[in-house]
JSON list of C-alpha atoms in Angstrom, two decimals:
[
{"chain": "A", "resi": 1, "resn": "MET", "atom": "CA", "xyz": [32.25, 12.37, -7.15]},
{"chain": "A", "resi": 2, "resn": "THR", "atom": "CA", "xyz": [31.87, 13.50, -3.57]},
{"chain": "A", "resi": 3, "resn": "GLN", "atom": "CA", "xyz": [29.64, 16.42, -4.57]},
{"chain": "A", "resi": 4, "resn": "TRP", "atom": "CA", "xyz": [27.36, 13.36, -6.51]},
{"chain": "A", "resi": 5, "resn": "TRP", "atom": "CA", "xyz": [27.70, 11.21, -3.28]},
{"chain": "A", "resi": 6, "resn": "ASN", "atom": "CA", "xyz": [26.29, 13.73, -1.04]},
{"chain": "A", "resi": 7, "resn": "SER", "atom": "CA", "xyz": [23.24, 15.08, -3.54]},
{"chain": "A", "resi": 8, "resn": "ALA", "atom": "CA", "xyz": [22.38, 10.86, -4.13]},
{"chain": "A", "resi": 9, "resn": "TYR", "atom": "CA", "xyz": [22.51, 10.82, -0.65]},
{"chain": "A", "resi": 10, "resn": "ASN", "atom": "CA", "xyz": [20.20, 13.71, 0.33]},
{"chain": "A", "resi": 11, "resn": "ASP", "atom": "CA", "xyz": [18.05, 12.53, -2.58]},
{"chain": "A", "resi": 12, "resn": "VAL", "atom": "CA", "xyz": [17.40, 9.25, -1.15]},
{"chain": "A", "resi": 13, "resn": "ILE", "atom": "CA", "xyz": [16.62, 10.64, 2.18]},
{"chain": "A", "resi": 14, "resn": "ILE", "atom": "CA", "xyz": [14.01, 13.22, 0.68]},
{"chain": "A", "resi": 15, "resn": "GLN", "atom": "CA", "xyz": [12.28, 10.20, -0.58]},
{"chain": "A", "resi": 16, "resn": "LEU", "atom": "CA", "xyz": [12.72, 8.13, 2.20]},
{"chain": "A", "resi": 17, "resn": "LEU", "atom": "CA", "xyz": [11.15, 10.59, 4.27]},
{"chain": "A", "resi": 18, "resn": "GLN", "atom": "CA", "xyz": [8.16, 11.47, 1.68]},
{"chain": "A", "resi": 19, "resn": "SER", "atom": "CA", "xyz": [7.69, 7.35, 1.57]},
{"chain": "A", "resi": 20, "resn": "ILE", "atom": "CA", "xyz": [6.94, 7.46, 5.23]},
{"chain": "A", "resi": 21, "resn": "VAL", "atom": "CA", "xyz": [4.62, 10.73, 4.86]},
{"chain": "A", "resi": 22, "resn": "ASP", "atom": "CA", "xyz": [2.82, 8.82, 2.00]},
{"chain": "A", "resi": 23, "resn": "CYS", "atom": "CA", "xyz": [2.45, 5.58, 4.20]},
{"chain": "A", "resi": 24, "resn": "LEU", "atom": "CA", "xyz": [1.00, 7.76, 7.01]},
{"chain": "A", "resi": 25, "resn": "LYS", "atom": "CA", "xyz": [-1.65, 9.33, 4.52]},
{"chain": "A", "resi": 26, "resn": "HIS", "atom": "CA", "xyz": [-2.39, 6.01, 3.31]},
{"chain": "A", "resi": 27, "resn": "ARG", "atom": "CA", "xyz": [-3.66, 4.82, 6.77]},
{"chain": "A", "resi": 28, "resn": "ILE", "atom": "CA", "xyz": [-5.54, 7.64, 7.59]},
{"chain": "A", "resi": 29, "resn": "GLN", "atom": "CA", "xyz": [-7.37, 6.75, 4.28]},
{"chain": "A", "resi": 30, "resn": "ASN", "atom": "CA", "xyz": [-7.87, 3.76, 5.09]},
{"chain": "A", "resi": 31, "resn": "THR", "atom": "CA", "xyz": [-9.09, 4.68, 8.40]},
{"chain": "A", "resi": 32, "resn": "LYS", "atom": "CA", "xyz": [-11.73, 6.82, 6.59]},
{"chain": "A", "resi": 33, "resn": "ILE", "atom": "CA", "xyz": [-12.86, 4.46, 4.37]},
{"chain": "A", "resi": 34, "resn": "ARG", "atom": "CA", "xyz": [-13.33, 1.95, 7.55]},
{"chain": "A", "resi": 35, "resn": "GLY", "atom": "CA", "xyz": [-15.71, 4.41, 8.89]},
{"chain": "A", "resi": 36, "resn": "LYS", "atom": "CA", "xyz": [-17.37, 5.00, 5.72]},
{"chain": "A", "resi": 37, "resn": "LYS", "atom": "CA", "xyz": [-17.87, 1.20, 5.42]},
{"chain": "A", "resi": 38, "resn": "CYS", "atom": "CA", "xyz": [-19.67, 1.72, 8.75]},
{"chain": "A", "resi": 39, "resn": "GLU", "atom": "CA", "xyz": [-21.61, 4.40, 7.82]},
{"chain": "A", "resi": 40, "resn": "LEU", "atom": "CA", "xyz": [-23.13, 2.20, 5.23]},
{"chain": "A", "resi": 41, "resn": "ASN", "atom": "CA", "xyz": [-23.67, -0.83, 7.38]},
{"chain": "A", "resi": 42, "resn": "GLU", "atom": "CA", "xyz": [-25.79, 1.56, 10.26]},
{"chain": "A", "resi": 43, "resn": "GLU", "atom": "CA", "xyz": [-27.66, 2.83, 6.76]},
{"chain": "A", "resi": 44, "resn": "SER", "atom": "CA", "xyz": [-28.63, -0.24, 5.89]},
{"chain": "A", "resi": 45, "resn": "GLU", "atom": "CA", "xyz": [-29.45, -1.43, 9.31]},
{"chain": "A", "resi": 46, "resn": "ASN", "atom": "CA", "xyz": [-31.76, 1.56, 9.83]},
{"chain": "A", "resi": 47, "resn": "LEU", "atom": "CA", "xyz": [-34.01, 0.97, 6.51]},
{"chain": "A", "resi": 48, "resn": "LYS", "atom": "CA", "xyz": [-34.28, -2.55, 7.68]},
{"chain": "A", "resi": 49, "resn": "GLY", "atom": "CA", "xyz": [-35.46, -0.82, 11.22]},
{"chain": "A", "resi": 50, "resn": "LEU", "atom": "CA", "xyz": [-38.17, 1.53, 9.64]},
{"chain": "A", "resi": 51, "resn": "PHE", "atom": "CA", "xyz": [-39.49, -1.24, 7.05]},
{"chain": "A", "resi": 52, "resn": "GLU", "atom": "CA", "xyz": [-39.93, -3.63, 10.29]},
{"chain": "A", "resi": 53, "resn": "ARG", "atom": "CA", "xyz": [-41.09, -0.84, 11.87]},
{"chain": "A", "resi": 54, "resn": "GLU", "atom": "CA", "xyz": [-43.89, -0.02, 9.11]},
{"chain": "A", "resi": 55, "resn": "LEU", "atom": "CA", "xyz": [-44.75, -3.70, 8.70]},
{"chain": "A", "resi": 56, "resn": "THR", "atom": "CA", "xyz": [-45.87, -3.68, 12.33]},
{"chain": "A", "resi": 57, "resn": "THR", "atom": "CA", "xyz": [-47.93, -0.95, 12.22]},
{"chain": "A", "resi": 58, "resn": "TYR", "atom": "CA", "xyz": [-49.30, -2.48, 9.63]},
{"chain": "A", "resi": 59, "resn": "TYR", "atom": "CA", "xyz": [-50.31, -5.83, 10.99]},
{"chain": "A", "resi": 60, "resn": "ASN", "atom": "CA", "xyz": [-51.46, -3.66, 13.99]},
{"chain": "A", "resi": 61, "resn": "LYS", "atom": "CA", "xyz": [-54.04, -1.48, 12.08]},
{"chain": "A", "resi": 62, "resn": "LYS", "atom": "CA", "xyz": [-54.92, -5.30, 10.02]},
{"chain": "A", "resi": 63, "resn": "GLN", "atom": "CA", "xyz": [-55.84, -6.43, 13.69]},
{"chain": "A", "resi": 64, "resn": "CYS", "atom": "CA", "xyz": [-58.28, -3.50, 14.25]},
{"chain": "A", "resi": 65, "resn": "MET", "atom": "CA", "xyz": [-59.41, -4.17, 10.64]},
{"chain": "A", "resi": 66, "resn": "LYS", "atom": "CA", "xyz": [-60.46, -7.73, 11.44]},
{"chain": "A", "resi": 67, "resn": "MET", "atom": "CA", "xyz": [-62.83, -6.40, 14.07]},
{"chain": "A", "resi": 68, "resn": "ASN", "atom": "CA", "xyz": [-64.37, -4.13, 11.61]},
{"chain": "A", "resi": 69, "resn": "GLU", "atom": "CA", "xyz": [-67.19, -5.79, 9.21]},
{"chain": "A", "resi": 70, "resn": "ASN", "atom": "CA", "xyz": [-66.10, -3.84, 6.20]},
{"chain": "A", "resi": 71, "resn": "LYS", "atom": "CA", "xyz": [-64.47, -5.78, 4.21]},
{"chain": "A", "resi": 72, "resn": "GLY", "atom": "CA", "xyz": [-64.03, -3.87, 1.45]},
{"chain": "A", "resi": 73, "resn": "TYR", "atom": "CA", "xyz": [-62.01, -1.52, 2.88]},
{"chain": "A", "resi": 74, "resn": "GLU", "atom": "CA", "xyz": [-59.96, -4.63, 4.36]},
{"chain": "A", "resi": 75, "resn": "GLU", "atom": "CA", "xyz": [-59.51, -5.73, 1.03]},
{"chain": "A", "resi": 76, "resn": "ARG", "atom": "CA", "xyz": [-58.16, -2.45, -0.26]},
{"chain": "A", "resi": 77, "resn": "LEU", "atom": "CA", "xyz": [-55.80, -2.15, 2.88]},
{"chain": "A", "resi": 78, "resn": "GLN", "atom": "CA", "xyz": [-54.16, -5.37, 1.99]},
{"chain": "A", "resi": 79, "resn": "GLU", "atom": "CA", "xyz": [-53.55, -4.47, -1.42]},
{"chain": "A", "resi": 80, "resn": "LEU", "atom": "CA", "xyz": [-52.08, -0.98, -0.04]},
{"chain": "A", "resi": 81, "resn": "LEU", "atom": "CA", "xyz": [-49.85, -3.29, 2.13]},
{"chain": "A", "resi": 82, "resn": "GLU", "atom": "CA", "xyz": [-48.80, -5.30, -0.37]},
{"chain": "A", "resi": 83, "resn": "GLU", "atom": "CA", "xyz": [-47.81, -2.52, -2.78]},
{"chain": "A", "resi": 84, "resn": "LYS", "atom": "CA", "xyz": [-45.81, -0.90, 0.33]},
{"chain": "A", "resi": 85, "resn": "GLU", "atom": "CA", "xyz": [-43.91, -4.18, 1.13]},
{"chain": "A", "resi": 86, "resn": "LYS", "atom": "CA", "xyz": [-42.96, -4.60, -2.48]},
{"chain": "A", "resi": 87, "resn": "GLU", "atom": "CA", "xyz": [-41.66, -0.76, -2.46]},
{"chain": "A", "resi": 88, "resn": "TYR", "atom": "CA", "xyz": [-39.46, -1.63, 0.74]},
{"chain": "A", "resi": 89, "resn": "VAL", "atom": "CA", "xyz": [-38.38, -4.99, -0.93]},
{"chain": "A", "resi": 90, "resn": "ALA", "atom": "CA", "xyz": [-37.12, -2.96, -3.95]},
{"chain": "A", "resi": 91, "resn": "GLU", "atom": "CA", "xyz": [-35.71, -0.15, -2.02]},
{"chain": "A", "resi": 92, "resn": "ILE", "atom": "CA", "xyz": [-33.67, -2.49, 0.52]},
{"chain": "A", "resi": 93, "resn": "LYS", "atom": "CA", "xyz": [-32.40, -4.23, -2.56]},
{"chain": "A", "resi": 94, "resn": "ARG", "atom": "CA", "xyz": [-31.14, -1.02, -3.48]},
{"chain": "A", "resi": 95, "resn": "VAL", "atom": "CA", "xyz": [-29.44, 0.04, -0.50]},
{"chain": "A", "resi": 96, "resn": "GLN", "atom": "CA", "xyz": [-27.77, -3.39, -0.48]},
{"chain": "A", "resi": 97, "resn": "VAL", "atom": "CA", "xyz": [-26.79, -3.16, -3.88]},
{"chain": "A", "resi": 98, "resn": "GLU", "atom": "CA", "xyz": [-25.40, 0.47, -3.43]},
{"chain": "A", "resi": 99, "resn": "CYS", "atom": "CA", "xyz": [-23.83, -0.67, -0.28]},
{"chain": "A", "resi": 100, "resn": "THR", "atom": "CA", "xyz": [-21.67, -3.68, -1.98]},
{"chain": "A", "resi": 101, "resn": "SER", "atom": "CA", "xyz": [-20.87, -1.62, -4.70]},
{"chain": "A", "resi": 102, "resn": "LYS", "atom": "CA", "xyz": [-19.44, 1.11, -2.81]},
{"chain": "A", "resi": 103, "resn": "THR", "atom": "CA", "xyz": [-17.43, -1.49, -0.42]},
{"chain": "A", "resi": 104, "resn": "MET", "atom": "CA", "xyz": [-16.24, -3.03, -3.50]},
{"chain": "A", "resi": 105, "resn": "SER", "atom": "CA", "xyz": [-14.72, -0.01, -4.68]},
{"chain": "A", "resi": 106, "resn": "LEU", "atom": "CA", "xyz": [-13.53, 1.15, -1.48]},
{"chain": "A", "resi": 107, "resn": "GLU", "atom": "CA", "xyz": [-11.56, -2.18, -1.29]},
{"chain": "A", "resi": 108, "resn": "LEU", "atom": "CA", "xyz": [-10.17, -1.80, -4.77]},
{"chain": "A", "resi": 109, "resn": "GLN", "atom": "CA", "xyz": [-8.71, 1.79, -3.89]},
{"chain": "A", "resi": 110, "resn": "LEU", "atom": "CA", "xyz": [-7.37, -0.23, -0.78]},
{"chain": "A", "resi": 111, "resn": "GLU", "atom": "CA", "xyz": [-5.25, -2.77, -2.65]},
{"chain": "A", "resi": 112, "resn": "GLU", "atom": "CA", "xyz": [-4.24, -0.03, -5.58]},
{"chain": "A", "resi": 113, "resn": "MET", "atom": "CA", "xyz": [-2.98, 2.13, -2.30]},
{"chain": "A", "resi": 114, "resn": "LEU", "atom": "CA", "xyz": [-1.02, -1.50, -0.66]},
{"chain": "A", "resi": 115, "resn": "LYS", "atom": "CA", "xyz": [0.57, -1.96, -3.92]},
{"chain": "A", "resi": 116, "resn": "THR", "atom": "CA", "xyz": [1.95, 1.56, -3.94]},
{"chain": "A", "resi": 117, "resn": "ILE", "atom": "CA", "xyz": [3.25, 1.19, -0.63]},
{"chain": "A", "resi": 118, "resn": "GLU", "atom": "CA", "xyz": [4.85, -2.02, -1.63]},
{"chain": "A", "resi": 119, "resn": "GLN", "atom": "CA", "xyz": [6.31, -0.56, -4.39]},
{"chain": "A", "resi": 120, "resn": "LYS", "atom": "CA", "xyz": [7.96, 2.52, -2.72]},
{"chain": "A", "resi": 121, "resn": "ASP", "atom": "CA", "xyz": [8.88, 0.17, -0.20]},
{"chain": "A", "resi": 122, "resn": "LYS", "atom": "CA", "xyz": [11.01, -2.10, -2.90]},
{"chain": "A", "resi": 123, "resn": "PHE", "atom": "CA", "xyz": [12.16, 1.17, -4.28]},
{"chain": "A", "resi": 124, "resn": "ILE", "atom": "CA", "xyz": [13.58, 2.34, -0.81]},
{"chain": "A", "resi": 125, "resn": "THR", "atom": "CA", "xyz": [15.18, -1.18, -0.47]},
{"chain": "A", "resi": 126, "resn": "LYS", "atom": "CA", "xyz": [17.01, -0.99, -3.74]},
{"chain": "A", "resi": 127, "resn": "GLN", "atom": "CA", "xyz": [18.00, 2.58, -2.95]},
{"chain": "A", "resi": 128, "resn": "ILE", "atom": "CA", "xyz": [19.88, 1.45, 0.33]},
{"chain": "A", "resi": 129, "resn": "MET", "atom": "CA", "xyz": [21.63, -1.39, -1.31]},
{"chain": "A", "resi": 130, "resn": "VAL", "atom": "CA", "xyz": [22.94, 1.17, -4.10]},
{"chain": "A", "resi": 131, "resn": "ILE", "atom": "CA", "xyz": [24.22, 3.18, -0.99]},
{"chain": "A", "resi": 132, "resn": "ARG", "atom": "CA", "xyz": [25.41, 0.12, 0.68]},
{"chain": "A", "resi": 133, "resn": "ALA", "atom": "CA", "xyz": [27.32, -0.99, -2.18]},
{"chain": "A", "resi": 134, "resn": "TYR", "atom": "CA", "xyz": [28.89, 2.17, -3.10]},
{"chain": "A", "resi": 135, "resn": "LYS", "atom": "CA", "xyz": [29.98, 2.80, 0.32]},
{"chain": "A", "resi": 136, "resn": "GLU", "atom": "CA", "xyz": [31.83, -0.43, 0.42]},
{"chain": "A", "resi": 137, "resn": "LYS", "atom": "CA", "xyz": [33.67, 0.56, -2.99]},
{"chain": "A", "resi": 138, "resn": "LEU", "atom": "CA", "xyz": [34.91, 3.59, -1.36]},
{"chain": "A", "resi": 139, "resn": "GLU", "atom": "CA", "xyz": [35.88, 1.85, 1.76]},
{"chain": "A", "resi": 140, "resn": "LEU", "atom": "CA", "xyz": [37.67, -0.50, -0.25]},
{"chain": "A", "resi": 141, "resn": "ASN", "atom": "CA", "xyz": [39.71, 1.99, -2.58]},
{"chain": "A", "resi": 142, "resn": "ARG", "atom": "CA", "xyz": [40.37, 3.86, 0.79]},
{"chain": "A", "resi": 143, "resn": "PHE", "atom": "CA", "xyz": [41.89, 0.48, 1.80]},
{"chain": "A", "resi": 144, "resn": "ALA", "atom": "CA", "xyz": [43.79, 0.06, -0.99]},
{"chain": "A", "resi": 145, "resn": "ARG", "atom": "CA", "xyz": [45.21, 3.87, -1.11]},
{"chain": "A", "resi": 146, "resn": "ASN", "atom": "CA", "xyz": [46.23, 3.47, 2.41]},
{"chain": "A", "resi": 147, "resn": "TRP", "atom": "CA", "xyz": [48.19, -0.14, 1.95]},
{"chain": "A", "resi": 148, "resn": "PRO", "atom": "CA", "xyz": [51.76, 0.64, 2.91]},
{"chain": "A", "resi": 149, "resn": "SER", "atom": "CA", "xyz": [53.64, 0.29, -0.84]},
{"chain": "A", "resi": 150, "resn": "MET", "atom": "CA", "xyz": [56.73, -1.63, 0.84]},
{"chain": "A", "resi": 151, "resn": "HIS", "atom": "CA", "xyz": [54.26, -4.80, 0.93]},
{"chain": "A", "resi": 152, "resn": "PRO", "atom": "CA", "xyz": [54.28, -6.91, -2.24]},
{"chain": "A", "resi": 153, "resn": "LYS", "atom": "CA", "xyz": [51.79, -6.82, -4.81]},
{"chain": "A", "resi": 154, "resn": "HIS", "atom": "CA", "xyz": [50.17, -10.36, -4.16]},
{"chain": "A", "resi": 155, "resn": "THR", "atom": "CA", "xyz": [50.12, -9.39, -0.26]},
{"chain": "A", "resi": 156, "resn": "LEU", "atom": "CA", "xyz": [47.73, -6.67, -1.13]},
{"chain": "A", "resi": 157, "resn": "GLN", "atom": "CA", "xyz": [45.38, -8.90, -3.45]},
{"chain": "A", "resi": 158, "resn": "GLN", "atom": "CA", "xyz": [45.09, -11.63, -0.93]},
{"chain": "A", "resi": 159, "resn": "SER", "atom": "CA", "xyz": [44.00, -8.89, 1.81]},
{"chain": "A", "resi": 160, "resn": "LEU", "atom": "CA", "xyz": [41.46, -7.78, -0.79]},
{"chain": "A", "resi": 161, "resn": "LYS", "atom": "CA", "xyz": [40.43, -10.98, -1.25]},
{"chain": "A", "resi": 162, "resn": "LYS", "atom": "CA", "xyz": [39.85, -11.62, 2.71]},
{"chain": "A", "resi": 163, "resn": "TYR", "atom": "CA", "xyz": [38.25, -8.25, 2.70]},
{"chain": "A", "resi": 164, "resn": "MET", "atom": "CA", "xyz": [35.64, -8.76, 0.21]},
{"chain": "A", "resi": 165, "resn": "ALA", "atom": "CA", "xyz": [34.92, -12.16, 1.17]},
{"chain": "A", "resi": 166, "resn": "HIS", "atom": "CA", "xyz": [31.69, -11.73, 1.92]},
{"chain": "A", "resi": 167, "resn": "ASP", "atom": "CA", "xyz": [30.89, -10.27, -1.52]},
{"chain": "A", "resi": 168, "resn": "ILE", "atom": "CA", "xyz": [32.37, -12.89, -4.20]},
{"chain": "A", "resi": 169, "resn": "ALA", "atom": "CA", "xyz": [29.62, -13.07, -6.52]},
{"chain": "A", "resi": 170, "resn": "CYS", "atom": "CA", "xyz": [28.84, -10.33, -9.06]},
{"chain": "A", "resi": 171, "resn": "PHE", "atom": "CA", "xyz": [25.96, -8.13, -8.50]},
{"chain": "A", "resi": 172, "resn": "THR", "atom": "CA", "xyz": [24.56, -5.57, -10.46]},
{"chain": "A", "resi": 173, "resn": "PHE", "atom": "CA", "xyz": [22.56, -2.49, -9.62]},
{"chain": "A", "resi": 174, "resn": "GLN", "atom": "CA", "xyz": [20.95, 0.81, -11.26]},
{"chain": "A", "resi": 175, "resn": "VAL", "atom": "CA", "xyz": [21.58, 4.33, -10.03]},
{"chain": "A", "resi": 176, "resn": "GLN", "atom": "CA", "xyz": [18.17, 6.08, -10.69]},
{"chain": "A", "resi": 177, "resn": "GLN", "atom": "CA", "xyz": [19.56, 9.56, -10.24]},
{"chain": "A", "resi": 178, "resn": "ALA", "atom": "CA", "xyz": [20.24, 12.32, -12.05]},
{"chain": "A", "resi": 179, "resn": "GLY", "atom": "CA", "xyz": [22.67, 10.21, -14.77]},
{"chain": "A", "resi": 180, "resn": "LYS", "atom": "CA", "xyz": [20.72, 6.94, -14.11]},
{"chain": "A", "resi": 181, "resn": "ARG", "atom": "CA", "xyz": [23.07, 4.77, -16.19]},
{"chain": "A", "resi": 182, "resn": "CYS", "atom": "CA", "xyz": [23.52, 1.11, -15.37]},
{"chain": "A", "resi": 183, "resn": "VAL", "atom": "CA", "xyz": [26.63, 0.29, -12.99]},
{"chain": "A", "resi": 184, "resn": "VAL", "atom": "CA", "xyz": [28.01, -3.23, -12.57]},
{"chain": "A", "resi": 185, "resn": "ILE", "atom": "CA", "xyz": [30.68, -4.26, -10.09]},
{"chain": "A", "resi": 186, "resn": "SER", "atom": "CA", "xyz": [32.46, -7.22, -9.78]},
{"chain": "A", "resi": 187, "resn": "HIS", "atom": "CA", "xyz": [34.89, -8.85, -7.17]},
{"chain": "A", "resi": 188, "resn": "LYS", "atom": "CA", "xyz": [37.67, -8.62, -9.67]},
{"chain": "A", "resi": 189, "resn": "THR", "atom": "CA", "xyz": [37.06, -5.30, -11.23]},
{"chain": "A", "resi": 190, "resn": "ALA", "atom": "CA", "xyz": [37.06, -3.79, -7.50]},
{"chain": "A", "resi": 191, "resn": "ILE", "atom": "CA", "xyz": [40.24, -5.45, -6.96]},
{"chain": "A", "resi": 192, "resn": "GLU", "atom": "CA", "xyz": [41.60, -4.19, -10.06]},
{"chain": "A", "resi": 193, "resn": "CYS", "atom": "CA", "xyz": [40.43, -0.86, -9.23]},
{"chain": "A", "resi": 194, "resn": "ALA", "atom": "CA", "xyz": [41.83, -0.81, -5.95]},
{"chain": "A", "resi": 195, "resn": "LEU", "atom": "CA", "xyz": [45.21, -1.71, -7.35]},
{"chain": "A", "resi": 196, "resn": "SER", "atom": "CA", "xyz": [45.41, 1.04, -9.77]},
{"chain": "A", "resi": 197, "resn": "ALA", "atom": "CA", "xyz": [44.27, 3.91, -7.19]}
]
């Protein structure tokens, strides 16, 4: 029983350390995701700035063309400008859609990572409860074995009830180790085990 307890305790310690390492990895990945979001925003801003510069260049050229009497060339330039404007608008929309899609994908990945961390936290909490319950049972058995044989039986029961007053209600927990069997401990069963030990 002691060997099993040592093995179970070592397994829980290893799982706790692995969970801490996984949490640190998730934090690093979250930092990388935020960096990618910033890069996407910078790319969008760069395209907007490029479009504004091209538009300013065009208006400058148009202003120069107004002083030219060649109206045919000005009309052709107007058509080219409209085509360019349509191309830039389409490109900006495409980049915005792509950035939105990537951002949503990164957010979903982040949510999945957070869910995984929460599940591991719950698992660790359950394992800690299992360890505490098992330690309480061992302490109760040790208390019953060390009780002097000269005392009456009902005195031992009263002392045990007082010792376990903080845990009167029954509780169930599942040991997720090599055996993977369900163990149920109650106040009454614990006292009977202690008396028979």
